[in-house]
């Protein structure tokens, strides 16, 4: 793994500088080096997309940023706070929608969102008030009294997002937030996130859907094999092409289909 080299650690006033700063961030699982010394800045107030093929290291990176997985090397800062030397201060600033994290799914949707607020130190009245607003905004009113274990995948995604939003974090880190979400709900979520960024918040999301990232994100980083291949404003990274075309060029691999001639043969 590389050391902390290319970018300096954030210094001075924590109200200046990037929303998220990664310096030499690395993680190994046995013989597999999943993240290879990543250096990356996420500007404040940006809608930042993290894209890469399966196994690229996106989820591992986001887990280290949000305090869910300890890095083997390097540092992660959120608004100037070191996630691993000052985790309480850093985590107060973050809302997280992780991929596949087990929920307290024997609570109702409304109870789960309220509980998330209570865990963040909010008063019960405030947590309940915000939970009720989020239920309505995300179209969960009819399901708010049902146990989360009985929710569909899309509904579970929405209630998890609500739990990430309830304490009004300054930075949102979302792993595949639109996966399994129907088009109407996806449009609602995009509007909520756009308003959040417009008010000064920062969103970091991972996604496999290049068209979505190209449409909604202001900045993007392409990750493959645990390394950042390109990062910056979407227009600059696209370099005059579609983001999908640029992604394929950067990541490599063939899109040619070999064989399957039998699929192109009439069956009658």
mmCIF file of C-alpha atoms in Angstrom, residues 23 40 236 239:
data_model
loop_
_atom_site.group_PDB
_atom_site.id
_atom_site.type_symbol
_atom_site.label_atom_id
_atom_site.label_comp_id
_atom_site.label_asym_id
_atom_site.label_seq_id
_atom_site.Cartn_x
_atom_site.Cartn_y
_atom_site.Cartn_z
ATOM 1 C CA UNK A 23 -5.122 10.178 2.827
ATOM 2 C CA UNK A 40 -9.268 11.720 -2.439
ATOM 3 C CA UNK A 236 -13.897 17.004 -16.607
ATOM 4 C CA UNK A 239 -13.748 14.402 -21.164
#
